XYZ file of N, CA and C in Angstrom:
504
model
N 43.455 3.837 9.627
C 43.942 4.262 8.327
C 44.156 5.770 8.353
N 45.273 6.500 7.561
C 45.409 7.618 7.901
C 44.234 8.174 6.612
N 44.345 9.248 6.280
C 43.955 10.144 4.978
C 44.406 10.423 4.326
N 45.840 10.429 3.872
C 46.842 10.015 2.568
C 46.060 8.752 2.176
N 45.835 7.241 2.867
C 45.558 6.458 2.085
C 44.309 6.217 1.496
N 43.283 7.030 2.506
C 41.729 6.933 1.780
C 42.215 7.921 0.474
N 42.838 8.961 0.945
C 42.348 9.655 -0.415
C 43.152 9.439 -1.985
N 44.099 8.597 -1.262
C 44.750 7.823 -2.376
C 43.686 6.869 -3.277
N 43.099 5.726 -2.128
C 42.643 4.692 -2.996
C 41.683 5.305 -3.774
N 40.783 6.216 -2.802
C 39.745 7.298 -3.692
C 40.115 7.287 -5.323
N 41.451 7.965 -5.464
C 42.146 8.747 -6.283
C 42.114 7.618 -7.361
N 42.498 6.553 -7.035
C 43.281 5.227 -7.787
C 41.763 4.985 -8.430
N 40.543 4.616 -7.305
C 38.974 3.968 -7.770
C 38.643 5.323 -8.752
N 38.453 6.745 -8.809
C 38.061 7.156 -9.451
C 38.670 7.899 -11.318
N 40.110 7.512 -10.827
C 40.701 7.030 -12.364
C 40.725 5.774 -12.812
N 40.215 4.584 -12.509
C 39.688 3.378 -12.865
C 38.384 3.491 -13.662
N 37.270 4.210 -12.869
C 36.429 4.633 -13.514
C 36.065 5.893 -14.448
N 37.243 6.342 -14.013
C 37.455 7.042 -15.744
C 37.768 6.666 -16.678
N 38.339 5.723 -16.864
C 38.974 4.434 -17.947
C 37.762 3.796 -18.292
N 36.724 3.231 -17.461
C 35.563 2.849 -17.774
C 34.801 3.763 -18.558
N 34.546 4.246 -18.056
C 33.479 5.768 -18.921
C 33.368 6.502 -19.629
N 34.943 6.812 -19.736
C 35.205 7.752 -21.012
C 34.933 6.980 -22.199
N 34.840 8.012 -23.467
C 34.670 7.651 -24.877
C 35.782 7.539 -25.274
N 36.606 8.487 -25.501
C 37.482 8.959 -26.376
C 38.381 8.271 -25.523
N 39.653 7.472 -26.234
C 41.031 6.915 -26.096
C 41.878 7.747 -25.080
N 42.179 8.598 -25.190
C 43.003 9.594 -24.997
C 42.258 9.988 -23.662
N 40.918 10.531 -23.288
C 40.495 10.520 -21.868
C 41.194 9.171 -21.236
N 40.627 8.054 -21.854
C 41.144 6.496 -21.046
C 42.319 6.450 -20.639
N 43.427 6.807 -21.635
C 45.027 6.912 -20.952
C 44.867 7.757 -19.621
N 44.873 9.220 -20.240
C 44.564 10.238 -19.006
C 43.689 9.956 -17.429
N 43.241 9.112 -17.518
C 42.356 8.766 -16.692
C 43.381 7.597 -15.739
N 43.895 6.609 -16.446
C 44.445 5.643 -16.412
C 45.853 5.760 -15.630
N 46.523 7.820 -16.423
C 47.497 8.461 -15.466
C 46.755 8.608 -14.001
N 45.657 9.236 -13.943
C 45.260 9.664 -12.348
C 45.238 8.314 -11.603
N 44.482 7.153 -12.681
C 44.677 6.196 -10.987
C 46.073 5.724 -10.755
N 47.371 5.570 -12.149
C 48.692 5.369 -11.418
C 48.980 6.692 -10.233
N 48.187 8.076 -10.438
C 49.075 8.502 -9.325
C 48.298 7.874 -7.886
N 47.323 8.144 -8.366
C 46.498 7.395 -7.018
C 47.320 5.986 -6.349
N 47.689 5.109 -7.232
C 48.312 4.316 -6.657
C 49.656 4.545 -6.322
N 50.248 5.445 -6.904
C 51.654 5.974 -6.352
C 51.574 6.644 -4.881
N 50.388 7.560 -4.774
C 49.767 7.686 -3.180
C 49.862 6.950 -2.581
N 49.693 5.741 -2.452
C 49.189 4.295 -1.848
C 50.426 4.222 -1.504
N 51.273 3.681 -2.198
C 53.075 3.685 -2.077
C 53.562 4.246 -1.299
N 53.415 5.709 -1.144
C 53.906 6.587 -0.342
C 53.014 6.384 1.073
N 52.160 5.934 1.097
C 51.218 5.908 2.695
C 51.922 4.800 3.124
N 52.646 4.121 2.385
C 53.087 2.580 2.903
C 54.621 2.992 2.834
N 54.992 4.199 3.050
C 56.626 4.522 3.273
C 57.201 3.268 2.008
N 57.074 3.718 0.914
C 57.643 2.685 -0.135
C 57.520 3.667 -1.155
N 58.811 4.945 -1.361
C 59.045 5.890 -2.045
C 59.481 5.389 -3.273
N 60.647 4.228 -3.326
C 61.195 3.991 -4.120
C 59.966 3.205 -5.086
N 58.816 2.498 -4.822
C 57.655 1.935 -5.560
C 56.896 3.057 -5.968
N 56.708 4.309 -5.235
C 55.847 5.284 -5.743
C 56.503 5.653 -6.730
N 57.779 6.363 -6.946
C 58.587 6.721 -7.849
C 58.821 6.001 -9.485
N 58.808 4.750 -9.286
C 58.825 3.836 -10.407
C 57.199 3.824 -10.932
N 56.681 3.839 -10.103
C 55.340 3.900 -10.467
C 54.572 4.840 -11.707
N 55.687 6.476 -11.228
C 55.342 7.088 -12.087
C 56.243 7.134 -13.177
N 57.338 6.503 -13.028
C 58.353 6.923 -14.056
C 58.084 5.703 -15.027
N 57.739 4.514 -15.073
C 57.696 3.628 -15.809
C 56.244 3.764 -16.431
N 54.804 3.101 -15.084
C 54.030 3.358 -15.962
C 53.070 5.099 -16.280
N 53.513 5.813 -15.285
C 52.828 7.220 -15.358
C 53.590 7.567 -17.075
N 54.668 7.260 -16.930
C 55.432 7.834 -17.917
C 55.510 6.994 -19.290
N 56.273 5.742 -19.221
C 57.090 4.823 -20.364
C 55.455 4.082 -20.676
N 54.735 3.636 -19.977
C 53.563 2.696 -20.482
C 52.877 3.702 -21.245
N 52.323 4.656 -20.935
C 51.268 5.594 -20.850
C 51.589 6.354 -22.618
N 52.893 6.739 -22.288
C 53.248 7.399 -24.259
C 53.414 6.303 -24.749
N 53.352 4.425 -24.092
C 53.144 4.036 -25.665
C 52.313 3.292 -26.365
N 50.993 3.633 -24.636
C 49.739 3.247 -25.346
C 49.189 4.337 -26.079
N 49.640 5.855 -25.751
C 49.298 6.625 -26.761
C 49.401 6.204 -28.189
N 50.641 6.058 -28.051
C 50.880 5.319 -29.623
C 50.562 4.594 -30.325
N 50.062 3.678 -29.658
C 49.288 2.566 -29.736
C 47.860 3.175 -30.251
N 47.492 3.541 -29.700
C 46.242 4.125 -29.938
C 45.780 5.550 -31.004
N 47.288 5.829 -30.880
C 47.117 6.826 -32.234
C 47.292 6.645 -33.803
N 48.155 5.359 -33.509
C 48.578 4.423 -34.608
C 47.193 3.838 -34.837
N 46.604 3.470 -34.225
C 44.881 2.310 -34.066
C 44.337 3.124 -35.204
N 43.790 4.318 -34.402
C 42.940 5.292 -34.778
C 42.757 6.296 -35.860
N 43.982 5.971 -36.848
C 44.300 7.035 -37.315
C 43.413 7.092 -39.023
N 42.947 5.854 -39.195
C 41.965 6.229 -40.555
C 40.301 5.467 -39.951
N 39.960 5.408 -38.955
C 38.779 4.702 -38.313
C 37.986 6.468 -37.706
N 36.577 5.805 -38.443
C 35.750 6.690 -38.240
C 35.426 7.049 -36.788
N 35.790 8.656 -36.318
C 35.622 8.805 -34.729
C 34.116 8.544 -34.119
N 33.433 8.684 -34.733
C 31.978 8.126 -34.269
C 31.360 6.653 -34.397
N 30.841 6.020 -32.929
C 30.992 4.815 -33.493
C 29.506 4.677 -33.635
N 28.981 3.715 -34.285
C 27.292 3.504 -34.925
C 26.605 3.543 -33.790
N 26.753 2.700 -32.435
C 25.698 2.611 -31.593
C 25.822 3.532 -30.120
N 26.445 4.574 -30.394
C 27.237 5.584 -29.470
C 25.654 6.318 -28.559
N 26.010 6.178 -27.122
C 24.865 6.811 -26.789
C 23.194 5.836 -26.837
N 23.516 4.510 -27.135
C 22.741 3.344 -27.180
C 22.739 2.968 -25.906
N 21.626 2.437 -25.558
C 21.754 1.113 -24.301
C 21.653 -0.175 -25.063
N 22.436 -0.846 -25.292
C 22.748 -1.872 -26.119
C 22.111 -2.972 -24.854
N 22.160 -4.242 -25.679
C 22.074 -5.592 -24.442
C 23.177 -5.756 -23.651
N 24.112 -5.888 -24.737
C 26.072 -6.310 -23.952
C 26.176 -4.890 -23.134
N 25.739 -3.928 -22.983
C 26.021 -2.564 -22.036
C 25.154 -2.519 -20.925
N 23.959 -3.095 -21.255
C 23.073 -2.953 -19.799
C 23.418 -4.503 -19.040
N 23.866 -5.888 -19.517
C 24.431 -7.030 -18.734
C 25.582 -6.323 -18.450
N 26.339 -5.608 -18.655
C 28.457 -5.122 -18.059
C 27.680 -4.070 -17.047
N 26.600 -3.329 -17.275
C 25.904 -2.391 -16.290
C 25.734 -3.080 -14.963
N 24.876 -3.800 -15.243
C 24.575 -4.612 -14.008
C 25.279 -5.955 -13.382
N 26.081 -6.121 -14.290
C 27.052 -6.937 -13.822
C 28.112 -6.392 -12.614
N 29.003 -5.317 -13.186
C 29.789 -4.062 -12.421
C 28.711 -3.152 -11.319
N 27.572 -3.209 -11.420
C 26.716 -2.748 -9.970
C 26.635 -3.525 -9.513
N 26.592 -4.831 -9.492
C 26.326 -5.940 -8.432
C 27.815 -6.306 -7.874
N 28.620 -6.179 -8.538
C 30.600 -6.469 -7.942
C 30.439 -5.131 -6.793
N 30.292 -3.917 -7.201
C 30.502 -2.973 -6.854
C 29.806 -2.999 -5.624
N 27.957 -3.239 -5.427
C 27.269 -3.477 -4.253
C 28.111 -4.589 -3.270
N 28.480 -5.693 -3.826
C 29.171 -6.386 -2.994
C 30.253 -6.119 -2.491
N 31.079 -5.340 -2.909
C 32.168 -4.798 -2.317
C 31.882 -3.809 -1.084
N 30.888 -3.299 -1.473
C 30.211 -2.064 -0.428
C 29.886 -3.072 0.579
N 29.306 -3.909 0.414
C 28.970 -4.753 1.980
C 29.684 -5.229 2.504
N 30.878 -5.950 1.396
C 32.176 -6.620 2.400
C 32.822 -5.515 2.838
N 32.879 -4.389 2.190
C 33.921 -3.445 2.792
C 32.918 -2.586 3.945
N 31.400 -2.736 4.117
C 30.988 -1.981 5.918
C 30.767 -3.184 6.380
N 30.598 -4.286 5.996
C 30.392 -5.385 7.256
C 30.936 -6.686 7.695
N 31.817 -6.539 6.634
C 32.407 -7.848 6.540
C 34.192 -7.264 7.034
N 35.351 -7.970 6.557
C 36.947 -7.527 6.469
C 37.672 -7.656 8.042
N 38.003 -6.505 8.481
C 38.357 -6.646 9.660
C 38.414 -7.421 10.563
N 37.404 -7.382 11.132
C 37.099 -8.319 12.438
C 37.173 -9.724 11.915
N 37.434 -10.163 10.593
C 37.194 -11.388 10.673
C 38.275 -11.814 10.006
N 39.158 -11.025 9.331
C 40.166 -11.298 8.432
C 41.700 -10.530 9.563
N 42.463 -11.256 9.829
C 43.834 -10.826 10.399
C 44.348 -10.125 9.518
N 44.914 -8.765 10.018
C 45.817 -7.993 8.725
C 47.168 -8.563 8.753
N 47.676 -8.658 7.653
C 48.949 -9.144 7.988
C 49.904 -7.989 8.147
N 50.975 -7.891 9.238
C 51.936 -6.332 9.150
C 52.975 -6.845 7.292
N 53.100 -5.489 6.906
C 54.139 -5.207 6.039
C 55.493 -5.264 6.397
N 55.929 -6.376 5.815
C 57.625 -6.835 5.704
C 58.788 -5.358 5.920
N 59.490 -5.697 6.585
C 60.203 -4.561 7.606
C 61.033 -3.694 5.962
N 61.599 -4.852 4.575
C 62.073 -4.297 3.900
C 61.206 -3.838 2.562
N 59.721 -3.962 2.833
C 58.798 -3.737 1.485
C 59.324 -2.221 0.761
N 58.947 -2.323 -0.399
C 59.383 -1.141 -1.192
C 60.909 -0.500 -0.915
N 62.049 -0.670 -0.489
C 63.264 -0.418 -0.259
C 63.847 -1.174 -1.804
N 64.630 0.027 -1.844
C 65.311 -0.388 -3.389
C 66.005 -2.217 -3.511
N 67.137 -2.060 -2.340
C 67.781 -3.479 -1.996
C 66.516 -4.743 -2.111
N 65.668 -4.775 -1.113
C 65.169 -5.860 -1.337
C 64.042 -5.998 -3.342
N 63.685 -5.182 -3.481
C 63.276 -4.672 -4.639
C 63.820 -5.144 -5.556
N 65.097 -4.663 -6.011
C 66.129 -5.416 -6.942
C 66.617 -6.510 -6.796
N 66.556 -7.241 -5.832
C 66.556 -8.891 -5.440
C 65.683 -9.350 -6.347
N 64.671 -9.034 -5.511
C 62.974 -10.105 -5.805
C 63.196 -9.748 -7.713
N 63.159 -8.611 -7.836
C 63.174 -8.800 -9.502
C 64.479 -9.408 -10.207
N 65.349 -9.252 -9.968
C 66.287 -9.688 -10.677
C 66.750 -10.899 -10.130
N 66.392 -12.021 -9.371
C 66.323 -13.124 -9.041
C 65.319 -13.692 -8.531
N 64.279 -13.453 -8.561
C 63.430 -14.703 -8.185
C 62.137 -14.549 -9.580
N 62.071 -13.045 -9.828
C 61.306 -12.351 -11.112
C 61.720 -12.314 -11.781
N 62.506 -12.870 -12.498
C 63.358 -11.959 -13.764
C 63.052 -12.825 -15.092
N 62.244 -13.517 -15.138
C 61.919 -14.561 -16.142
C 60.108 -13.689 -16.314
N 59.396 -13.494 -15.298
C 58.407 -12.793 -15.782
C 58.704 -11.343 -16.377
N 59.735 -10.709 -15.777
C 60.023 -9.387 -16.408
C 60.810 -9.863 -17.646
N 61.303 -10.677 -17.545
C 62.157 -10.486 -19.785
C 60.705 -10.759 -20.335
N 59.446 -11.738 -19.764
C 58.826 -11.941 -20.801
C 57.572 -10.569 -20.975
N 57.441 -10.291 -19.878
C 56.503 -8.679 -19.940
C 57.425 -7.656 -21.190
N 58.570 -7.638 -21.095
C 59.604 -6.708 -21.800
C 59.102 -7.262 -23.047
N 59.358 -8.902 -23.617
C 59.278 -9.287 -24.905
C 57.581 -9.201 -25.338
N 56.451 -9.133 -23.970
C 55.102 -8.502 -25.030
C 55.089 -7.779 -25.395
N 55.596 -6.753 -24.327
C 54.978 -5.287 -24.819
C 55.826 -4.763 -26.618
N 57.299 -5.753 -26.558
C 57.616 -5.103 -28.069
C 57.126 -5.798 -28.927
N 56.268 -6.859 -28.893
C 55.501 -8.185 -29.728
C 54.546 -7.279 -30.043
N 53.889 -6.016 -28.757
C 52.460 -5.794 -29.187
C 53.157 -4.077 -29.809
N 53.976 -3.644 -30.028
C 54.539 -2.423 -30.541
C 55.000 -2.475 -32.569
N 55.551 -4.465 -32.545
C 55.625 -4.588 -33.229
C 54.312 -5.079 -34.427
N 53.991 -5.496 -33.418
C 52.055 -5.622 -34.112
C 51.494 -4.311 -34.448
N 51.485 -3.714 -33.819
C 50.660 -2.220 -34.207
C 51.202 -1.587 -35.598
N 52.567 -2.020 -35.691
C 53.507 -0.963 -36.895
C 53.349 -2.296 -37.904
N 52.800 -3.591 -37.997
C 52.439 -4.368 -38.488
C 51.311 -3.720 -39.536
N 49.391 -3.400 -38.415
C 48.587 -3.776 -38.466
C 48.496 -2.067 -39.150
N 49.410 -1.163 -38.981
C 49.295 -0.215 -39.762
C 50.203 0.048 -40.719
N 51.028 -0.306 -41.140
C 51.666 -0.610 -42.384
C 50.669 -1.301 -43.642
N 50.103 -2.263 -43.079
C 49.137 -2.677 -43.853
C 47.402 -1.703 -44.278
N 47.308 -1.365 -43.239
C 46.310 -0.475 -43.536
C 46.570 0.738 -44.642
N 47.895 1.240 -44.782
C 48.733 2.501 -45.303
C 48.925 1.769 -47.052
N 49.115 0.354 -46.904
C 49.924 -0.286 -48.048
C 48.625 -0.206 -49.171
């Protein structure tokens, strides 16, 4: 493995867990930007410019301002402090130790297990190249992408729903 890609996935695992940890909304997006670039890294270690690129332009960019929105629309008459803030609740110490025990296990499959026992498969001669790219989506995908297109304005139109009513 070179060091573009460790320090990519690095990049990707430790804006994941900034999404986990943070309080505030707005860290979570922000956080949520570092692991798309992290995974746009990844892209680029795998010579697949044209996937890194979309990566940031769709979700670094188009997802990201409109979960802001989403979330600014949410937030906008809800008290910023929440009652049990800074608690070790029950449901927080079971997701605690639930996510340390995934996490320990990953640590063991990933020093002792993987490799030697799992064949890597090589990457397809045309992965991430625009041509094959716009195939796979626009003919063999293109029924999951109209319907991803028709949630995300289902859940845009819900929000201007669920705050219209709050306002009314």
């Amino acid at each position: 493995m070179n060091a573009l890609f460790i320090i990519a996935g690095l990049m990707a695992v430790a804006g994941v867990l900034g999404v986990i940890l943070a309080k505030p909304p707005v860290y979570q997006v922000m956080s949520t930007v570092f692991a798309f670039l992290g995974l746009a890294a990844l892209y680029l270690s795998l010579q697949s410019e044209f996937l890194a690129v979309i990566q940031l332009i769709v979700y670094g960019g188009a997802i990201m301002i409109l979960f802001l929105f989403v979330i600014t629309l949410l937030t906008a008459r809800r008290d910023p402090v929440e009652k049990d803030a800074g608690q070790l609740t029950r449901p927080k110490l079971i997701g605690y130790a639930v996510g340390g025990a995934l996490l320990v296990m990953l640590a063991i499959v990933g020093l002792f297990g993987g490799e030697g026992r799992i064949g890597w498969t090589q990457v397809p001669a045309d992965f991430g190249q625009v041509k094959a790219f716009g195939y796979e989506l626009l003919t063999t995908n293109v029924f999951p992408f109209e319907i991803l297109a028709f949630i995300l304005m289902v859940a845009v139109i819900g929000v201007m729903l669920l705050v219209g009513r709050h306002r009314a």
